[in-house]
Coordinates of C-alpha atoms in Angstrom, one line a residue:
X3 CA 81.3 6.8 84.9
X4 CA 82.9 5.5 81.9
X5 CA 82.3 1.4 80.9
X6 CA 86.3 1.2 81.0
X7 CA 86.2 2.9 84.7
X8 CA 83.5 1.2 86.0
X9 CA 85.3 -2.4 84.9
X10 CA 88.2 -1.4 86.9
X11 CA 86.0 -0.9 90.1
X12 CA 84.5 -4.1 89.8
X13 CA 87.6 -5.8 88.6
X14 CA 89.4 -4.0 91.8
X15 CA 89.5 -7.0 94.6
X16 CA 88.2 -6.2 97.7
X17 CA 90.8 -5.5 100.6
X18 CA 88.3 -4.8 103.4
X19 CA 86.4 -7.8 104.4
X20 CA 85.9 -8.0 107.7
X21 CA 86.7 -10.9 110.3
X22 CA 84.3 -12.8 111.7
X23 CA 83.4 -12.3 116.0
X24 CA 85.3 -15.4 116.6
X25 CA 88.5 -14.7 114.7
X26 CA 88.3 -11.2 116.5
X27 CA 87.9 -13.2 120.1
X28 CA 90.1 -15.7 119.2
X29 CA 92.8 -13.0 118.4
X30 CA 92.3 -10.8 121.3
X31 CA 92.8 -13.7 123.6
X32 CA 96.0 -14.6 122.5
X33 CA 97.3 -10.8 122.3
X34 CA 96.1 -10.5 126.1
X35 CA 98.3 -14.2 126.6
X36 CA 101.2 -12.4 125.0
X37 CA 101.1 -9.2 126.0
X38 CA 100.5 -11.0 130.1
X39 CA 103.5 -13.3 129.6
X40 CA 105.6 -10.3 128.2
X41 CA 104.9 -8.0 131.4
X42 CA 104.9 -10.8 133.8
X43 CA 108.8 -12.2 132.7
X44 CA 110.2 -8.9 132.9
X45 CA 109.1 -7.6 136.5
X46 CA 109.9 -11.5 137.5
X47 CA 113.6 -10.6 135.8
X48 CA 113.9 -7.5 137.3
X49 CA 112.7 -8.2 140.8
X50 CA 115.1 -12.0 141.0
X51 CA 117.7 -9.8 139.6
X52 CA 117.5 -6.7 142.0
X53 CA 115.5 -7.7 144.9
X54 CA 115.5 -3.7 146.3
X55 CA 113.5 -3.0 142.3
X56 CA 114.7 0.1 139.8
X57 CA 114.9 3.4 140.9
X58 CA 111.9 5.5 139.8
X59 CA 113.8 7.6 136.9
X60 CA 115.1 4.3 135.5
X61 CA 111.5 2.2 135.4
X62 CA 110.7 5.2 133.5
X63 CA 113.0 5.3 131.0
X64 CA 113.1 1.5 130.3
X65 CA 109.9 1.7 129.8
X66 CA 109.7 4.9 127.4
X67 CA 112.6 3.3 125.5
X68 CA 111.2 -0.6 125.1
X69 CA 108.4 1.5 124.0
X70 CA 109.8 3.3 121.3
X71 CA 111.5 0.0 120.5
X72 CA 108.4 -1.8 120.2
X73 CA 106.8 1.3 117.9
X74 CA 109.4 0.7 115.5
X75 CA 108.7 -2.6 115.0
X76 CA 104.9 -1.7 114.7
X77 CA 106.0 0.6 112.5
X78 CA 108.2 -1.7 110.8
X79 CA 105.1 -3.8 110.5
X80 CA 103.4 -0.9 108.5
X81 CA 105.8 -1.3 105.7
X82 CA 106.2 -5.7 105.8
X83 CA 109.7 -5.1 105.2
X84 CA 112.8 -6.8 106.1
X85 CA 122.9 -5.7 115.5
X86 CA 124.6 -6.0 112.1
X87 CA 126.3 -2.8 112.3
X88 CA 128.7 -2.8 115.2
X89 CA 129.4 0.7 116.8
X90 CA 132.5 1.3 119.7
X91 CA 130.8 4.2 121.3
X92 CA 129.2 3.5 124.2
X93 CA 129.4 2.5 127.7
X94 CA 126.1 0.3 128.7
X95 CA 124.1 2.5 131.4
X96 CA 125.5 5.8 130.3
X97 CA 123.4 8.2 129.4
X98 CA 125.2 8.4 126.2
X99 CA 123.6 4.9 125.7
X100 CA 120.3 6.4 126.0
X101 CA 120.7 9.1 124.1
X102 CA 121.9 6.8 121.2
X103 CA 118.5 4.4 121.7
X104 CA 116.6 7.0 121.4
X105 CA 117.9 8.5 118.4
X106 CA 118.1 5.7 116.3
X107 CA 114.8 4.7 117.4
X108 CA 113.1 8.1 116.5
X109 CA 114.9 8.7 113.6
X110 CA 113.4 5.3 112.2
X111 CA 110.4 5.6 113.1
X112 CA 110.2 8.9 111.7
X113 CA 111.2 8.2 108.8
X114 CA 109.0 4.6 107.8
X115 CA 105.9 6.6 109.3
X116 CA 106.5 9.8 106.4
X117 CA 106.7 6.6 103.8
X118 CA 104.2 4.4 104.9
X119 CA 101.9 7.4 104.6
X120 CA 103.0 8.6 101.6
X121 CA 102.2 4.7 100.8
X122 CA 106.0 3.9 99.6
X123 CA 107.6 0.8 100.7
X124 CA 111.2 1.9 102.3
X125 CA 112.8 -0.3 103.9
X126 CA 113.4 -0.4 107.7
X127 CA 116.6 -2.1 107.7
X128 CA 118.0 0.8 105.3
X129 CA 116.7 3.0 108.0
X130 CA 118.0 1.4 111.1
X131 CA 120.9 0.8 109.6
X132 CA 121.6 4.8 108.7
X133 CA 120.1 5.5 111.9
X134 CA 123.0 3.8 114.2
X135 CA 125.8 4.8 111.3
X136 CA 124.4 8.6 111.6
X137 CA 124.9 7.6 116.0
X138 CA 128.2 6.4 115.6
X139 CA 129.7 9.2 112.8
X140 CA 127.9 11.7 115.3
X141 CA 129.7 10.2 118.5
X142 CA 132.7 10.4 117.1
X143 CA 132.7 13.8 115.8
X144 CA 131.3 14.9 119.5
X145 CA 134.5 13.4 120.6
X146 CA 136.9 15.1 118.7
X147 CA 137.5 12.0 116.9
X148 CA 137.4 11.0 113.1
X149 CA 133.9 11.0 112.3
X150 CA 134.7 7.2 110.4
X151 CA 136.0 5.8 113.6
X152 CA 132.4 5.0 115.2
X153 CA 131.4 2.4 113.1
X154 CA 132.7 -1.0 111.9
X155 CA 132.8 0.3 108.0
X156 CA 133.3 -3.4 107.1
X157 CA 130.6 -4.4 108.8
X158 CA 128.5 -1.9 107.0
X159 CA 130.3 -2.0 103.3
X160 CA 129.0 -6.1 103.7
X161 CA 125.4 -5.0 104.6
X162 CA 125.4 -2.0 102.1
X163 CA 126.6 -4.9 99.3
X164 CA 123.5 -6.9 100.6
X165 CA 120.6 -4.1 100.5
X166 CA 122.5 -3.3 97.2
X167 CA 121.6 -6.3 95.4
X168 CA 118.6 -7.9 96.6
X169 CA 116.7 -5.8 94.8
X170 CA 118.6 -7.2 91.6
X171 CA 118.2 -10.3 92.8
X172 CA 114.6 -10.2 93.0
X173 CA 113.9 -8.3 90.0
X174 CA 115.7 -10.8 88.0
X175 CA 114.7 -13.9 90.0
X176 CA 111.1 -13.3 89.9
X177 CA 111.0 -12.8 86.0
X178 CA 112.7 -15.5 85.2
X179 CA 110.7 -17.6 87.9
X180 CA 107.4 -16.1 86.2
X181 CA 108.7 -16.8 82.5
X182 CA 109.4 -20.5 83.7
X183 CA 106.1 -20.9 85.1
X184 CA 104.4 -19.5 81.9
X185 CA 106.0 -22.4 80.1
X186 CA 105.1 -25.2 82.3
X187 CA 101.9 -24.3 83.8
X188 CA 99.2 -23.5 81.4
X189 CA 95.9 -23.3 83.5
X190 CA 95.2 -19.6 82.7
X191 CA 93.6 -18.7 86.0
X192 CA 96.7 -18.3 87.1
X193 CA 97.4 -15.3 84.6
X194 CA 94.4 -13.4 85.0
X195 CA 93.4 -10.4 87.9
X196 CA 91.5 -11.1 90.6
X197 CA 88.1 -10.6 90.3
X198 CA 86.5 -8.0 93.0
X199 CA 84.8 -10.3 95.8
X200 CA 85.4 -14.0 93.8
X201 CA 88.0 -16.2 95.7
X202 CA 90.4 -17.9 93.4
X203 CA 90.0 -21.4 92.8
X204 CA 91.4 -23.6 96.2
X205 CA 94.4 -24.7 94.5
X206 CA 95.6 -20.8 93.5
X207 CA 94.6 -20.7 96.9
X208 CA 97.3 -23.0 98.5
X209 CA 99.8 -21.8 96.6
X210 CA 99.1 -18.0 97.5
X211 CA 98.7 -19.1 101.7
X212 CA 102.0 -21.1 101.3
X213 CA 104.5 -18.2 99.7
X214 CA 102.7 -15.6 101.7
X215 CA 103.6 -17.6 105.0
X216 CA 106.6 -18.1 103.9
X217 CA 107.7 -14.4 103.2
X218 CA 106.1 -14.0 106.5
X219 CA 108.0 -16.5 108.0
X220 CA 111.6 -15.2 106.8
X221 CA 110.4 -11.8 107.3
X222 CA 109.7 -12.1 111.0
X223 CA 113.4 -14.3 111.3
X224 CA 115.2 -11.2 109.4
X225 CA 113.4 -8.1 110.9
X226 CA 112.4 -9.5 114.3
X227 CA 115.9 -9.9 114.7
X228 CA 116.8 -6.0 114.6
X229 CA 113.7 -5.1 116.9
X230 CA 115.3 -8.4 119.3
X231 CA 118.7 -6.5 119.3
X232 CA 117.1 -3.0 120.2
X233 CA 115.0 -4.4 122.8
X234 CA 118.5 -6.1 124.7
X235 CA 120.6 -3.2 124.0
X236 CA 118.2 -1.5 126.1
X237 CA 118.3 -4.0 128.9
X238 CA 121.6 -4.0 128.7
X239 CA 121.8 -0.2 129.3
X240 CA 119.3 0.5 131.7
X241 CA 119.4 -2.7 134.4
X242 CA 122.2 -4.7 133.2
X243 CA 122.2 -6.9 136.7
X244 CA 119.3 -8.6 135.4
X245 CA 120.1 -8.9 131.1
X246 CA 124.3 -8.1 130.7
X247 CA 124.7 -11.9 131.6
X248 CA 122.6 -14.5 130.8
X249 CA 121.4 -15.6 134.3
X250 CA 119.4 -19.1 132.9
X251 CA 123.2 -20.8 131.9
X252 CA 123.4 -23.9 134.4
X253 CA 125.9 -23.7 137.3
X254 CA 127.3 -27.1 135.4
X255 CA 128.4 -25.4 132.1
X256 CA 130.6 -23.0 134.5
X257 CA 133.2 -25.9 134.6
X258 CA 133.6 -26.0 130.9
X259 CA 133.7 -22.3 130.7
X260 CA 136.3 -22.2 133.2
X261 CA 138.8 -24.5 131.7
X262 CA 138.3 -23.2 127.8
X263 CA 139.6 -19.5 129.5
X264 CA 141.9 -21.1 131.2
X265 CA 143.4 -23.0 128.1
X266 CA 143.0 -20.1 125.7
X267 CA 145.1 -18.1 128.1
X268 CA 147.7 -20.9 128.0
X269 CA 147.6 -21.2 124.3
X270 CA 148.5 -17.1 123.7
X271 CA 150.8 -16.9 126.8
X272 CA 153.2 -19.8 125.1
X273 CA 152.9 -17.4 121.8
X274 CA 153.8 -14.4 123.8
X275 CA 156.1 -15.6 126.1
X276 CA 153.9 -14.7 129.2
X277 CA 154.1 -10.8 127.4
X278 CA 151.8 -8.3 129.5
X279 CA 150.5 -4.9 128.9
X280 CA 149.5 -2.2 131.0
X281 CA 145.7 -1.5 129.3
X282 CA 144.3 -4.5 127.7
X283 CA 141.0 -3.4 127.7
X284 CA 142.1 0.3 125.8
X285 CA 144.4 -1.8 123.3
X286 CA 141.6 -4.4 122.4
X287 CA 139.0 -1.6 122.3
X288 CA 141.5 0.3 119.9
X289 CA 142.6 -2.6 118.0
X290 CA 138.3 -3.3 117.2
X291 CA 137.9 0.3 116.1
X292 CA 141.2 0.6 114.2
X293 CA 141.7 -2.8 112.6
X294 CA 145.2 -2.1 113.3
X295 CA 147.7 -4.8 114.3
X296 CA 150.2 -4.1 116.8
X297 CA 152.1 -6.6 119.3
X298 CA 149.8 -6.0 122.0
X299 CA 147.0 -7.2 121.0
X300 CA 147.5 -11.2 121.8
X301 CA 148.9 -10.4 125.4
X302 CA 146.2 -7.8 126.0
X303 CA 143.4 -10.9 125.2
X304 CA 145.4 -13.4 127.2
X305 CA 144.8 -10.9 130.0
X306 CA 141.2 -10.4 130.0
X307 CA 140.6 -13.7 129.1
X308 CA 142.2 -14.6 132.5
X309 CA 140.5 -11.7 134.3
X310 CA 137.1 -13.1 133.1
X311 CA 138.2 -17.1 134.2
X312 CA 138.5 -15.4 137.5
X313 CA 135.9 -13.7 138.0
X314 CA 133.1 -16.3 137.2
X315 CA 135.1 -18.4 139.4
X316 CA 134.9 -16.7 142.2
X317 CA 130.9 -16.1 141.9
X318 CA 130.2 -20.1 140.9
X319 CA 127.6 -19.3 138.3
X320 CA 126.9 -15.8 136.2
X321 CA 123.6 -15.3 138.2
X322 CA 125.8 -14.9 141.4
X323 CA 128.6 -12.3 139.5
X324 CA 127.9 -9.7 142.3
X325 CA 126.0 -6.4 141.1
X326 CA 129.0 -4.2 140.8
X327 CA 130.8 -6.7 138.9
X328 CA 128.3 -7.7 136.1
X329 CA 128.6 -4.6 134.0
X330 CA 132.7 -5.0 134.0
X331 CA 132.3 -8.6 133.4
X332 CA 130.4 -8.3 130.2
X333 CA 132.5 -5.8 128.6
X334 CA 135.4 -7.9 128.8
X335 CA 133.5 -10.1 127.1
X336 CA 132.4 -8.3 124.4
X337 CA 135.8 -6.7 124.0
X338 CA 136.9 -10.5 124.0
X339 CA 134.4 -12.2 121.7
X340 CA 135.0 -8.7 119.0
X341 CA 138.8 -9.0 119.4
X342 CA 138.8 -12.7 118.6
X343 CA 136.7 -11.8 116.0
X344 CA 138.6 -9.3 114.1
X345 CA 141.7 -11.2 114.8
X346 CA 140.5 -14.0 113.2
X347 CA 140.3 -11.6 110.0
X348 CA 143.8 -10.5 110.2
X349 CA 146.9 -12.0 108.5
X350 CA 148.8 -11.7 112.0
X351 CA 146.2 -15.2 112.9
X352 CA 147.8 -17.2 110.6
X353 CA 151.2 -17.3 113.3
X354 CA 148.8 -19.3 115.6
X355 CA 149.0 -22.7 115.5
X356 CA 145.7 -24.4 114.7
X357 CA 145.0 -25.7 118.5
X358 CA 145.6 -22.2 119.4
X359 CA 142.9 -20.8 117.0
X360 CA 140.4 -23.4 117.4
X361 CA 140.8 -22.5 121.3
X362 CA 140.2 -19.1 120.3
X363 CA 136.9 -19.7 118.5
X364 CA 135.9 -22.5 120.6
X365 CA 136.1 -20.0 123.7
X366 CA 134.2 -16.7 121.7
X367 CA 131.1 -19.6 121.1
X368 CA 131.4 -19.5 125.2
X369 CA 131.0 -15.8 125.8
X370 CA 128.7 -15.4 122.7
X371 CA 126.2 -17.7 124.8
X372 CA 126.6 -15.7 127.5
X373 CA 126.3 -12.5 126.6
X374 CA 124.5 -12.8 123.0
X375 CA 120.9 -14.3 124.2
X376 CA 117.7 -13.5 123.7
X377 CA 115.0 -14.2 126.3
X378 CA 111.6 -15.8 125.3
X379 CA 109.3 -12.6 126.0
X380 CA 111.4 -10.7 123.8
X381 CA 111.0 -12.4 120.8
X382 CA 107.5 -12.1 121.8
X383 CA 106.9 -8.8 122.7
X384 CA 108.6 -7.8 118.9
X385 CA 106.2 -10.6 117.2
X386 CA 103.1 -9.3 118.8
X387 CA 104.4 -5.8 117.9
X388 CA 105.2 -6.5 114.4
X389 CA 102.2 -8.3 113.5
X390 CA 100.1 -5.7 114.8
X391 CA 101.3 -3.2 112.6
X392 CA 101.4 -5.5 109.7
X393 CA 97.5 -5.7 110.3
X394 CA 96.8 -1.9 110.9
X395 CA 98.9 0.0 108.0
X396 CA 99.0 -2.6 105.6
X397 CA 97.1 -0.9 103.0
X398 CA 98.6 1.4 101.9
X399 CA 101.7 -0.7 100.9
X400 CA 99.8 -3.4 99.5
X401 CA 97.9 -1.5 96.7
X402 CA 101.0 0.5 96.2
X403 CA 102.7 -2.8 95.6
X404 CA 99.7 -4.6 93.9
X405 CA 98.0 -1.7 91.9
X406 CA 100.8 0.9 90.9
X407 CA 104.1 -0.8 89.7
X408 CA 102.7 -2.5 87.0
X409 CA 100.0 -1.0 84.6
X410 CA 97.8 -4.0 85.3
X411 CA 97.1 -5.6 88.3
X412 CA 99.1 -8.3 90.3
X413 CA 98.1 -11.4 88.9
X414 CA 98.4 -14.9 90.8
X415 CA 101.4 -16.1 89.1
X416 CA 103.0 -12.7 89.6
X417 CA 102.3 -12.8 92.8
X418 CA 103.5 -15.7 93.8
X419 CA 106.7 -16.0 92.1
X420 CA 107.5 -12.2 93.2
X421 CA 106.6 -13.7 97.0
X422 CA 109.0 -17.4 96.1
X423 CA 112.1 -15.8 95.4
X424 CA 111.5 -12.7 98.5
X425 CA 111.2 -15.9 100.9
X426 CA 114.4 -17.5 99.1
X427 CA 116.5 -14.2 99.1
X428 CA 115.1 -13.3 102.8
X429 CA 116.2 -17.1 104.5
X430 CA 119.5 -16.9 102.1
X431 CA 120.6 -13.5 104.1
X432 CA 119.4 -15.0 107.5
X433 CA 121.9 -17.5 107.1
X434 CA 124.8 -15.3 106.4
X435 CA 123.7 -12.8 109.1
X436 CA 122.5 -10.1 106.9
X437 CA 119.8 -8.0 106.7
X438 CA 117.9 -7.6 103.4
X439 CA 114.8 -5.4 102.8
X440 CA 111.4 -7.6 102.3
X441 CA 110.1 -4.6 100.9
X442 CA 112.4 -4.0 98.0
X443 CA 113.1 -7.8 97.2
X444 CA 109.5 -8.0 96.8
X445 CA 108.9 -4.8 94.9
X446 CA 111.3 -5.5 92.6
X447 CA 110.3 -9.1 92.1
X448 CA 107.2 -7.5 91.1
X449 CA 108.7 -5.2 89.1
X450 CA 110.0 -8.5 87.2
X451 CA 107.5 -10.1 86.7
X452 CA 105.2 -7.0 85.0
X453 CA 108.3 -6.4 83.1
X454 CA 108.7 -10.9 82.0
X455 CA 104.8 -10.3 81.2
X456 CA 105.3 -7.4 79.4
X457 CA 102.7 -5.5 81.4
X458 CA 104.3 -2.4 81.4
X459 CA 105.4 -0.7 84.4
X460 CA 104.1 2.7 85.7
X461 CA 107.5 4.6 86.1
X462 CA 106.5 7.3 88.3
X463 CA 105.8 4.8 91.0
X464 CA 109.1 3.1 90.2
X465 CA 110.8 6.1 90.4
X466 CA 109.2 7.2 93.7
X467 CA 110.8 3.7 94.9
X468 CA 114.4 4.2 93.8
X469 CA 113.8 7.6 95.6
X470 CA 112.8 6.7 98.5
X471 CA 115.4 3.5 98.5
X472 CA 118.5 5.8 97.6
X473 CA 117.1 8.8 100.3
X474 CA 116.8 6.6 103.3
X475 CA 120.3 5.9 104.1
X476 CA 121.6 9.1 103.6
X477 CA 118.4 11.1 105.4
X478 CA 118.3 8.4 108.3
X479 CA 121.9 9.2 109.0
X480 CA 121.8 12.6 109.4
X481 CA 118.4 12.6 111.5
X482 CA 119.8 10.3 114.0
X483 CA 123.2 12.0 114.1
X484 CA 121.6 15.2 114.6
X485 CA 118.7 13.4 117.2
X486 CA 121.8 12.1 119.2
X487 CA 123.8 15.3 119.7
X488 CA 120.2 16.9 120.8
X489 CA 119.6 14.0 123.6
X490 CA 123.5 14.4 124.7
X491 CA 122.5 17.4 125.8
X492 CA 119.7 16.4 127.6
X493 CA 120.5 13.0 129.1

């Protein structure tokens, strides 16, 4: 072995240290509290919800498919990457809803499990993302419709700007962050490669646990939120007596709830002069899919807006909507909450009077509580899912990240501004309800810095990573479009 090869070995730090018994103890204990609390809430759910229990073919195929969901977040977790595409497809409990699940579910997975082990870091909310556009173009199509009609392109042209630019963002961020640290900081232990076994000093140390916690911490707030959606949307489908309404909301807030329907119904029946039409639910649902404004819209949402008023009064509470009711009540909310939504986009709003439009929004924050919730063992059951992959496939990101972008290795000061302006960008998007890719703000941010060092980069790894980035949309819709027409056929 050469003197120059054998420096690089020893220089190489080591990545596979082994816990100690009582970190492992400590960590199993917990997973068995989580994993306990996660099975216990949702047989308690089911059973308050449907006292007679699931019939055998459904308790099947919730579980198969919260298991799938929970694999793509493990798988999600391989790649430490990053219901923002809407889609009007489906009816909740079809089996046109299942088919979809599992299609964009396996088409994900699929495709982070060929880049993880080909150790490139794709990004799962590109993937997800393809994966329900490639659903809702395929949907469509199956229904002799345009295949652009099945997805909210708006929706998705916002989210496409988003994963378009945060790699800019961090490429540019991160080496101009680097540059400015140069200048200020001059301890030099910050510039130089870790050294095989040797910890860095405690201070490098802080900084590194802080910025990796927090690019932990905005990751798990931007992707947990995609595995959170999956995970209801399957609820939703398969026993929607028990997750379609959210059952915890007080009997006292059912007052309130009452009288804002009541008063937004008022407030477009004086603009439409009591107006009616003969399908509000087909006009609203057309009007979300179409974007296009016609006079009965308003009446058709005065109209459901009533028809939902009367229906929670009549059960007292949402937990007491009777069983055949609960899946009818909920659409009408979503087709309410989406309506107002898009309506509020539309130049036709501007007629309303301001007490009419802040009725409008004040009553879609109502039904959005109601219907957009997340129960606690969710956002458990994804958290103990995503860290656990994070722990088992880490690898092979991290030295494709650490060891092959740049011609040297990651320094500290690299490493930590790549990991700053990744946290920044990552709570930035979670704020406007976007979904950015950890793993190509922080690959780029890298990038930046090797390139604000002057390093030098190793371009056929770079190019591997714009390969893989400008593949997985396109390849992601056109497994799960051609997953979803296969499972149509089946369920």
């Amino acid at each position: 072995m050469s003197s120059v090869a054998a420096h690089t070995v020893a220089a190489r730090p080591v990545l596979d240290r082994k816990p100690s018994p009582g970190t492992i103890l400590l960590f199993l204990l917990l997973l068995l509290i989580g994993v306990g609390y996660t099975g216990y809430s949702l047989v308690s759910d089911v059973n308050r919800a449907m006292p007679h229990g699931l019939a055998l073919l459904s308790f099947f195929l919730l579980g198969v498919a919260l298991l799938i969901a929970l694999s793509f977040e493990f798988v999600n977790g391989f790649h430490d990457t990053a219901n923002a595409v809407a889609t009007v497809i489906l009816q909740v409990g079809s089996g046109a809803g299942f088919a979809m699940v599992f299609a964009l579910l396996i088409a994900a997975i699929l495709w982070n499990l060929g880049t993880w082990y080909l150790g490139l870091p794709a990004s799962s909310s590109h993937t997800l993302i393809g994966s329900i556009i490639g659903v809702g173009v395929a949907n469509a199509l199956m229904h002799g419709r345009d295949g652009t009609s099945g997805v909210d392109w708006g929706q998705a042209t916002k989210i496409g700007y988003s994963l378009l630019l945060s790699p800019l963002v961090g490429f540019v961020g991160a080496a101009l962050l680097f540059l400015v640290l140069k200048a200020l900081v001059k301890n030099q232990d910050l510039y130089r490669e870790p050294k095989g076994a040797a910890a860095p000093p405690w201070w490098i140390r802080g900084i590194l646990i802080l910025t990796c916690g927090g690019v932990s911490f905005a990751h798990g707030s931007n992707d947990g939120q995609k595995g959170m959606g999956l995970i209801m949307l399957i609820l939703i489908g398969t026993v929607p007596i028990a997750y379609a309404l959210n059952r915890a909301m007080p009997a006292e807030q059912m007052v309130p709830f009452i009288a804002m329907a009541q008063t937004t119904k008022q407030s477009l029946n004086e603009y439409t002069h009591g107006a009616t039409v003969a399908d509000p639910r087909g006009t609203l649902s057309t009007f979300i899919r179409t974007r296009e404004w016609n006079d009965d819209v308003l009446p058709a949402m005065a109209a459901l807006t009533g028809s939902i008023a009367d229906q929670v009064r009549a059960s007292g509470t949402f937990a007491k909507v009777p069983a055949e009711n609960v899946t009818n009540v909920r659409n009408d909310m979503y087709l309410t909450s989406e309506a107002i939504r898009v309506f509020d986009k539309n130049p036709h709003s501007k007629a309303l009077g301001a007490e009419a439009r802040g009725n409008l929004n004040a009553f879609k924050k109502q039904i959005d509580a109601a219907t957009k919730f997340i129960p606690p063992w969710v956002k458990v059951a994804v958290a103990i899912a995503l860290g656990l992959g994070t722990m088992v496939g880490w690898k092979r990101i991290v030295v494709t990240i650490g060891e092959r972008i740049g011609k040297t290795h990651l320094t500290y000061a690299q490493g930590a501004s790549a990991e700053v302006v990744a946290m920044s960008t990552i709570a930035a998007a979670d704020m406007f309800g976007l979904p950015v890719s950890t793993t190509h703000v922080l690959s780029s941010g890298v990038a930046g810095t090797m390139a604000a060092n002057r390093s030098g980069l190793q371009w056929a790894t770079v190019r591997n990573l714009v390969m893989a980035w400008v593949l997985t949309l396109p390849a992601a819709i056109v497994l799960a479009g051609v997953l979803y027409w296969v499972f149509r056929h089946v369920f």
